[in-house]
Amino acid sequence: MPVVAVEALRSEQPRFLEGLGTVVPRSTTTVRTRVDGPIVKIAFREGQVVKAGDLLAVIDKRPFAAALAQAKAQLAKDEAMLASAKADLAHFEAAAEALPVQQIEHGRAAVEAAQAQIGVDKAQIETAALNLEFTDIRAPISGVIGLRQVDVGNLVHATDTNGIAVITQVQPIDIVFTLPQEQLPAMREAEQRGPVAVDIYDRNLSRKLTDATLIAIDNQIDTTTGTARFKAAAKNDDNKLFPNQFVNARLLASVATDVVLVPTAAIQPGPDGKQVYVVRPDNTIDVRRVEVGTATGDMTSIEKGVEAGERVVTSGVDKLAPGTPVVVTPPRGAPPREPPP
């Protein structure tokens, strides 16, 4: 029988943990106006990357500029009244012997009232200036801005729930993934050894998207699923990760040394568990029951049943039985095996 066989190897085996995750933005903010008025300018493009402080929209400034001018005029008026009150008080105090005490006290009270009114005027000026500044709606955080909710000419209010648009921070960005609770001790041990690198793959585990680093382990286990949640952070400089994207997180938990590795394709189901077909030196088949360890990629560790250097069949096992003579073909691309002396 023609078969393809590969030698079992003794080597190191990295032990990876894999979990399904979701990309979540580091921060999400709804941009809202702080003052009421009509929009006169939209200064952003939907989907644009904005930085904190960038101008996004402009509200009609004229009512707020008029309010500021009125507050400044009121301050000038009250400062003049304060000067008059101080002059009257000076006259009263100069003629104190000829005037009743009550009149002097009224003069002092008028000065104090004028000074208090000036404090009120200055506060109103600051409020009016702040409201005028709020007519320029700026980005509170850096990120990608979404679809706009208003157009030029729309009247906006500070109480609007939808806001102007939503900004999502994508650099850096976080990935939240889950692992079975049985793997939590291994994660704890890996975290204690230092920063844990996390490889982020697409949903099918066929393409690596980016590198990340574990930053947090949740403080409780979900009793409904028996899983623990983990959070990793990625720089996302190339924007390969997008909020709410499904991904797979893969991280190195440990490295096992001096283990026997065989191709996963060599492991077959048998009547008593897992088994492999071993090619004896005389090119006949021996069926071995094996204890299987951890699978990494296309290789699986064998804890018992096969020794390093023995050849295991990876293709052509359909009609094999103990003692079946075989013709061994090396796997495609492998150098031919020299026959034993």
CSV table of C-alpha atoms in Angstrom, one decimal:
chain,number,residue,atom,x,y,z
A,1,MET,CA,0.0,0.0,0.0
A,2,PRO,CA,1.4,3.4,-0.9
A,3,VAL,CA,1.4,5.9,2.1
A,4,VAL,CA,2.9,9.2,3.0
A,5,ALA,CA,4.8,9.1,6.3
A,6,VAL,CA,6.6,11.7,8.4
A,7,GLU,CA,9.0,11.2,11.3
A,8,ALA,CA,7.9,12.3,14.8
A,9,LEU,CA,10.1,15.1,16.1
A,10,ARG,CA,11.3,16.0,19.6
A,11,SER,CA,11.1,19.8,19.9
A,12,GLU,CA,9.7,22.8,21.7
A,13,GLN,CA,6.0,23.5,21.4
A,14,PRO,CA,4.5,26.9,22.0
A,15,ARG,CA,1.1,26.7,23.8
A,16,PHE,CA,-1.3,29.3,22.4
A,17,LEU,CA,-4.7,30.4,23.8
A,18,GLU,CA,-7.3,31.6,21.3
A,19,GLY,CA,-10.5,33.5,21.9
A,20,LEU,CA,-13.2,35.3,19.9
A,21,GLY,CA,-13.2,39.0,20.5
A,22,THR,CA,-14.7,42.3,19.5
A,23,VAL,CA,-12.9,45.5,18.6
A,24,VAL,CA,-14.1,48.4,20.9
A,25,PRO,CA,-13.1,52.0,20.6
A,26,ARG,CA,-11.0,53.6,23.4
A,27,SER,CA,-13.5,56.5,23.5
A,28,THR,CA,-16.7,57.5,21.8
A,29,THR,CA,-18.2,61.0,22.1
A,30,THR,CA,-21.3,62.5,20.7
A,31,VAL,CA,-20.6,66.1,19.7
A,32,ARG,CA,-23.3,68.4,21.0
A,33,THR,CA,-23.8,72.2,20.9
A,34,ARG,CA,-23.7,74.1,24.2
A,35,VAL,CA,-25.8,77.0,22.9
A,36,ASP,CA,-28.9,77.3,20.8
A,37,GLY,CA,-28.9,78.7,17.3
A,38,PRO,CA,-28.9,78.0,13.5
A,39,ILE,CA,-26.0,76.2,11.9
A,40,VAL,CA,-24.3,78.4,9.4
A,41,LYS,CA,-21.3,76.2,8.5
A,42,ILE,CA,-20.3,72.6,8.5
A,43,ALA,CA,-16.5,72.3,8.7
A,44,PHE,CA,-16.0,68.5,8.5
A,45,ARG,CA,-16.3,65.7,6.0
A,46,GLU,CA,-18.1,62.5,7.1
A,47,GLY,CA,-15.6,59.8,7.9
A,48,GLN,CA,-12.8,62.3,8.3
A,49,VAL,CA,-10.0,61.8,10.9
A,50,VAL,CA,-10.2,64.8,13.2
A,51,LYS,CA,-8.0,66.0,16.1
A,52,ALA,CA,-9.1,67.4,19.4
A,53,GLY,CA,-9.9,71.1,19.0
A,54,ASP,CA,-10.6,70.9,15.2
A,55,LEU,CA,-13.5,73.1,14.1
A,56,LEU,CA,-16.6,71.0,13.2
A,57,ALA,CA,-19.5,73.5,12.8
A,58,VAL,CA,-20.4,77.1,13.4
A,59,ILE,CA,-23.6,78.6,14.9
A,60,ASP,CA,-24.8,82.1,14.0
A,61,LYS,CA,-22.6,84.4,16.2
A,62,ARG,CA,-24.6,87.6,15.8
A,63,PRO,CA,-27.0,87.2,18.8
A,64,PHE,CA,-24.1,86.2,21.1
A,65,ALA,CA,-21.8,89.0,19.9
A,66,ALA,CA,-24.7,91.5,20.6
A,67,ALA,CA,-25.1,90.1,24.1
A,68,LEU,CA,-21.4,90.5,24.8
A,69,ALA,CA,-21.5,94.1,23.6
A,70,GLN,CA,-24.5,94.8,25.8
A,71,ALA,CA,-22.7,93.3,28.8
A,72,LYS,CA,-19.7,95.4,28.2
A,73,ALA,CA,-21.8,98.6,27.9
A,74,GLN,CA,-23.6,97.8,31.1
A,75,LEU,CA,-20.2,97.4,32.8
A,76,ALA,CA,-19.1,100.9,31.5
A,77,LYS,CA,-22.3,102.4,32.8
A,78,ASP,CA,-22.0,100.8,36.3
A,79,GLU,CA,-18.3,101.9,36.5
A,80,ALA,CA,-19.4,105.5,35.9
A,81,MET,CA,-22.1,105.1,38.6
A,82,LEU,CA,-19.4,103.8,41.0
A,83,ALA,CA,-17.2,106.8,40.3
A,84,SER,CA,-20.1,109.1,41.0
A,85,ALA,CA,-20.9,107.2,44.2
A,86,LYS,CA,-17.3,107.5,45.4
A,87,ALA,CA,-17.3,111.2,44.7
A,88,ASP,CA,-20.5,111.7,46.7
A,89,LEU,CA,-19.0,109.8,49.6
A,90,ALA,CA,-15.9,111.9,49.5
A,91,HIS,CA,-18.0,115.0,49.8
A,92,PHE,CA,-20.0,113.6,52.6
A,93,GLU,CA,-17.0,112.6,54.6
A,94,ALA,CA,-15.4,116.0,54.0
A,95,ALA,CA,-18.5,117.7,55.5
A,96,ALA,CA,-19.1,115.0,58.1
A,97,GLU,CA,-19.5,117.5,61.0
A,98,ALA,CA,-22.4,119.3,59.2
A,99,LEU,CA,-24.2,116.1,57.9
A,100,PRO,CA,-26.1,113.5,59.7
A,101,VAL,CA,-24.3,110.1,60.1
A,102,GLN,CA,-27.1,108.3,58.3
A,103,GLN,CA,-26.4,110.2,55.1
A,104,ILE,CA,-22.7,109.2,55.2
A,105,GLU,CA,-23.7,105.6,55.7
A,106,HIS,CA,-26.0,105.7,52.7
A,107,GLY,CA,-23.1,107.1,50.7
A,108,ARG,CA,-20.9,104.1,51.7
A,109,ALA,CA,-23.7,101.7,50.9
A,110,ALA,CA,-24.1,103.2,47.5
A,111,VAL,CA,-20.4,102.7,46.8
A,112,GLU,CA,-20.5,99.1,47.9
A,113,ALA,CA,-23.7,98.4,45.8
A,114,ALA,CA,-22.0,99.9,42.7
A,115,GLN,CA,-18.9,97.7,43.3
A,116,ALA,CA,-21.1,94.6,43.6
A,117,GLN,CA,-22.9,95.5,40.4
A,118,ILE,CA,-19.6,95.7,38.6
A,119,GLY,CA,-18.8,92.2,39.8
A,120,VAL,CA,-22.1,91.0,38.3
A,121,ASP,CA,-21.3,92.8,35.0
A,122,LYS,CA,-17.9,91.2,34.7
A,123,ALA,CA,-19.5,87.8,35.3
A,124,GLN,CA,-22.1,88.5,32.6
A,125,ILE,CA,-19.3,89.5,30.2
A,126,GLU,CA,-17.5,86.2,30.9
A,127,THR,CA,-20.7,84.3,30.3
A,128,ALA,CA,-21.4,86.2,27.1
A,129,ALA,CA,-17.9,85.7,25.8
A,130,LEU,CA,-18.0,82.0,26.6
A,131,ASN,CA,-21.3,81.6,24.8
A,132,LEU,CA,-19.8,83.4,21.8
A,133,GLU,CA,-16.9,81.0,21.9
A,134,PHE,CA,-19.3,78.0,22.0
A,135,THR,CA,-20.7,79.0,18.6
A,136,ASP,CA,-17.6,77.4,17.2
A,137,ILE,CA,-18.3,73.6,17.8
A,138,ARG,CA,-14.9,71.8,18.1
A,139,ALA,CA,-13.9,68.2,18.4
A,140,PRO,CA,-13.5,67.2,22.1
A,141,ILE,CA,-11.4,64.1,21.2
A,142,SER,CA,-9.3,62.8,18.3
A,143,GLY,CA,-10.7,60.1,16.1
A,144,VAL,CA,-12.9,59.3,13.2
A,145,ILE,CA,-16.1,61.4,12.9
A,146,GLY,CA,-19.2,59.6,11.6
A,147,LEU,CA,-22.2,60.7,9.6
A,148,ARG,CA,-23.5,64.2,10.4
A,149,GLN,CA,-26.9,64.6,12.0
A,150,VAL,CA,-27.5,68.2,11.0
A,151,ASP,CA,-27.2,70.4,7.9
A,152,VAL,CA,-26.6,74.1,7.4
A,153,GLY,CA,-29.6,76.0,8.4
A,154,ASN,CA,-30.8,73.5,11.0
A,155,LEU,CA,-31.7,75.0,14.4
A,156,VAL,CA,-29.8,73.1,17.1
A,157,HIS,CA,-30.3,73.1,20.9
A,158,ALA,CA,-28.1,72.1,23.8
A,159,THR,CA,-30.8,69.6,24.8
A,160,ASP,CA,-30.7,67.7,21.4
A,161,THR,CA,-30.1,64.0,22.0
A,162,ASN,CA,-28.6,63.1,18.6
A,163,GLY,CA,-26.0,65.9,18.6
A,164,ILE,CA,-24.0,67.0,15.6
A,165,ALA,CA,-22.1,63.8,15.0
A,166,VAL,CA,-20.2,61.0,16.8
A,167,ILE,CA,-16.5,60.8,17.1
A,168,THR,CA,-14.8,57.4,17.7
A,169,GLN,CA,-11.2,57.1,18.8
A,170,VAL,CA,-9.5,54.3,16.8
A,171,GLN,CA,-5.8,55.0,17.5
A,172,PRO,CA,-5.2,53.3,19.9
A,173,ILE,CA,-8.0,50.9,20.0
A,174,ASP,CA,-9.0,48.0,22.3
A,175,ILE,CA,-10.0,44.4,21.8
A,176,VAL,CA,-12.2,42.6,24.3
A,177,PHE,CA,-12.1,38.8,24.0
A,178,THR,CA,-13.1,35.8,26.1
A,179,LEU,CA,-11.4,32.6,27.2
A,180,PRO,CA,-12.7,29.6,29.1
A,181,GLN,CA,-12.3,29.9,32.9
A,182,GLU,CA,-10.0,26.9,32.9
A,183,GLN,CA,-7.4,28.9,31.0
A,184,LEU,CA,-7.4,31.8,33.5
A,185,PRO,CA,-4.6,30.4,35.6
A,186,ALA,CA,-2.3,30.1,32.5
A,187,MET,CA,-3.2,33.7,31.7
A,188,ARG,CA,-2.3,34.9,35.2
A,189,GLU,CA,1.0,33.1,35.0
A,190,ALA,CA,1.8,34.7,31.6
A,191,GLU,CA,0.9,38.1,32.9
A,192,GLN,CA,3.2,37.7,35.9
A,193,ARG,CA,6.1,37.0,33.6
A,194,GLY,CA,5.8,40.4,31.9
A,195,PRO,CA,3.8,42.1,29.1
A,196,VAL,CA,1.7,39.5,27.2
A,197,ALA,CA,1.7,39.9,23.4
A,198,VAL,CA,-1.6,39.2,21.7
A,199,ASP,CA,-1.8,38.5,18.0
A,200,ILE,CA,-5.1,39.7,16.4
A,201,TYR,CA,-6.4,37.6,13.5
A,202,ASP,CA,-9.5,38.0,11.3
A,203,ARG,CA,-12.6,36.1,12.1
A,204,ASN,CA,-11.5,33.0,10.2
A,205,LEU,CA,-8.0,32.9,11.8
A,206,SER,CA,-6.6,33.0,8.3
A,207,ARG,CA,-4.9,36.4,8.3
A,208,LYS,CA,-3.1,38.3,11.0
A,209,LEU,CA,-4.3,41.8,11.3
A,210,THR,CA,-2.1,43.5,13.9
A,211,ASP,CA,-0.2,43.1,17.2
A,212,ALA,CA,-1.6,44.0,20.6
A,213,THR,CA,-0.7,43.9,24.2
A,214,LEU,CA,-2.8,42.5,27.1
A,215,ILE,CA,-3.8,45.4,29.4
A,216,ALA,CA,-6.5,44.0,31.7
A,217,ILE,CA,-8.2,40.9,33.0
A,218,ASP,CA,-11.8,41.2,34.2
A,219,ASN,CA,-12.5,40.8,37.9
A,220,GLN,CA,-15.2,38.2,37.5
A,221,ILE,CA,-16.2,35.2,35.5
A,222,ASP,CA,-19.4,35.1,33.5
A,223,THR,CA,-21.5,32.4,35.2
A,224,THR,CA,-23.8,32.0,32.1
A,225,THR,CA,-20.9,31.0,29.8
A,226,GLY,CA,-18.1,30.1,32.1
A,227,THR,CA,-15.7,32.5,30.4
A,228,ALA,CA,-13.5,35.3,31.6
A,229,ARG,CA,-13.1,38.6,29.7
A,230,PHE,CA,-9.7,40.1,28.7
A,231,LYS,CA,-8.8,43.4,27.1
A,232,ALA,CA,-5.9,44.1,24.8
A,233,ALA,CA,-4.7,47.3,23.2
A,234,ALA,CA,-3.4,47.9,19.7
A,235,LYS,CA,-1.9,51.0,18.2
A,236,ASN,CA,-3.9,50.5,14.9
A,237,ASP,CA,-1.7,52.8,13.0
A,238,ASP,CA,-2.7,51.1,9.7
A,239,ASN,CA,-6.4,51.2,10.6
A,240,LYS,CA,-6.9,47.5,10.1
A,241,LEU,CA,-9.2,47.3,13.1
A,242,PHE,CA,-12.6,48.9,13.1
A,243,PRO,CA,-15.1,49.4,16.0
A,244,ASN,CA,-17.4,46.4,16.5
A,245,GLN,CA,-15.3,44.2,14.2
A,246,PHE,CA,-15.2,40.5,15.1
A,247,VAL,CA,-11.7,39.2,15.5
A,248,ASN,CA,-9.8,36.3,17.1
A,249,ALA,CA,-7.2,37.0,19.7
A,250,ARG,CA,-4.2,34.5,20.0
A,251,LEU,CA,-1.6,34.8,22.7
A,252,LEU,CA,1.4,32.7,23.8
A,253,ALA,CA,0.7,31.3,27.2
A,254,SER,CA,3.8,29.0,27.6
A,255,VAL,CA,6.4,27.0,25.7
A,256,ALA,CA,6.7,23.2,26.4
A,257,THR,CA,10.1,21.7,26.0
A,258,ASP,CA,11.2,18.2,24.9
A,259,VAL,CA,7.9,17.1,23.5
A,260,VAL,CA,7.2,14.6,20.7
A,261,LEU,CA,5.4,16.3,17.8
A,262,VAL,CA,3.6,14.6,14.9
A,263,PRO,CA,1.4,16.1,12.2
A,264,THR,CA,-2.2,16.4,13.3
A,265,ALA,CA,-3.2,14.6,10.1
A,266,ALA,CA,-1.5,11.5,11.5
A,267,ILE,CA,-3.9,11.2,14.4
A,268,GLN,CA,-6.9,9.0,13.6
A,269,PRO,CA,-10.0,8.0,15.7
A,270,GLY,CA,-9.9,4.4,16.9
A,271,PRO,CA,-12.1,2.0,18.9
A,272,ASP,CA,-10.3,2.8,22.1
A,273,GLY,CA,-9.5,6.5,21.5
A,274,LYS,CA,-6.9,8.2,19.3
A,275,GLN,CA,-4.4,6.1,17.3
A,276,VAL,CA,-1.7,6.5,14.8
A,277,TYR,CA,-0.3,4.2,12.1
A,278,VAL,CA,3.5,3.7,12.7
A,279,VAL,CA,5.7,2.4,9.9
A,280,ARG,CA,8.1,-0.2,11.3
A,281,PRO,CA,11.7,-0.5,10.0
A,282,ASP,CA,10.6,-3.4,7.7
A,283,ASN,CA,7.9,-1.1,6.2
A,284,THR,CA,4.9,-2.8,7.8
A,285,ILE,CA,2.2,-1.1,9.8
A,286,ASP,CA,1.9,-1.0,13.6
A,287,VAL,CA,-1.2,0.5,15.1
A,288,ARG,CA,-0.5,2.5,18.2
A,289,ARG,CA,-3.0,3.9,20.7
A,290,VAL,CA,-1.7,7.4,21.8
A,291,GLU,CA,-2.4,10.0,24.4
A,292,VAL,CA,-2.7,13.4,22.6
A,293,GLY,CA,-1.5,16.6,24.0
A,294,THR,CA,-1.9,20.2,22.7
A,295,ALA,CA,-2.3,21.1,19.0
A,296,THR,CA,-0.4,24.0,17.6
A,297,GLY,CA,-1.0,24.8,14.0
A,298,ASP,CA,-0.7,21.6,12.1
A,299,MET,CA,1.4,19.8,14.7
A,300,THR,CA,0.1,18.0,17.8
A,301,SER,CA,2.1,16.8,20.8
A,302,ILE,CA,2.0,13.1,21.8
A,303,GLU,CA,2.3,12.4,25.5
A,304,LYS,CA,2.4,8.6,25.1
A,305,GLY,CA,2.5,6.0,22.3
A,306,VAL,CA,5.1,7.4,19.8
A,307,GLU,CA,8.8,8.1,20.2
A,308,ALA,CA,10.8,10.7,18.3
A,309,GLY,CA,12.2,9.3,15.0
A,310,GLU,CA,9.4,6.9,14.4
A,311,ARG,CA,7.5,7.4,11.1
A,312,VAL,CA,3.8,8.0,11.3
A,313,VAL,CA,1.4,7.8,8.4
A,314,THR,CA,-0.3,11.1,7.4
A,315,SER,CA,-2.0,10.0,4.1
A,316,GLY,CA,-3.3,6.7,2.8
A,317,VAL,CA,-4.6,5.2,6.1
A,318,ASP,CA,-8.0,4.0,4.6
A,319,LYS,CA,-7.1,0.3,4.2
A,320,LEU,CA,-4.3,-0.1,6.7
A,321,ALA,CA,-4.2,-2.8,9.3
A,322,PRO,CA,-1.5,-4.1,11.7
A,323,GLY,CA,1.2,-5.8,9.6
A,324,THR,CA,0.2,-4.3,6.3
A,325,PRO,CA,3.2,-3.9,4.0
A,326,VAL,CA,3.5,-0.4,2.7
A,327,VAL,CA,5.6,1.7,0.2
A,328,VAL,CA,6.5,4.9,2.0
A,329,THR,CA,6.6,8.2,0.1
A,330,PRO,CA,7.9,11.3,1.8
A,331,PRO,CA,5.6,14.3,1.9
A,332,ARG,CA,5.8,16.7,-1.1
A,333,GLY,CA,8.8,19.0,-0.8
A,334,ALA,CA,10.6,16.8,1.8
A,335,PRO,CA,14.1,15.3,1.0
A,336,PRO,CA,14.0,11.5,0.3
A,337,ARG,CA,14.7,9.3,3.4
A,338,GLU,CA,17.7,7.0,3.1
A,339,PRO,CA,16.9,3.3,3.6
A,340,PRO,CA,18.1,1.7,6.9
A,341,PRO,CA,21.4,-0.3,6.6
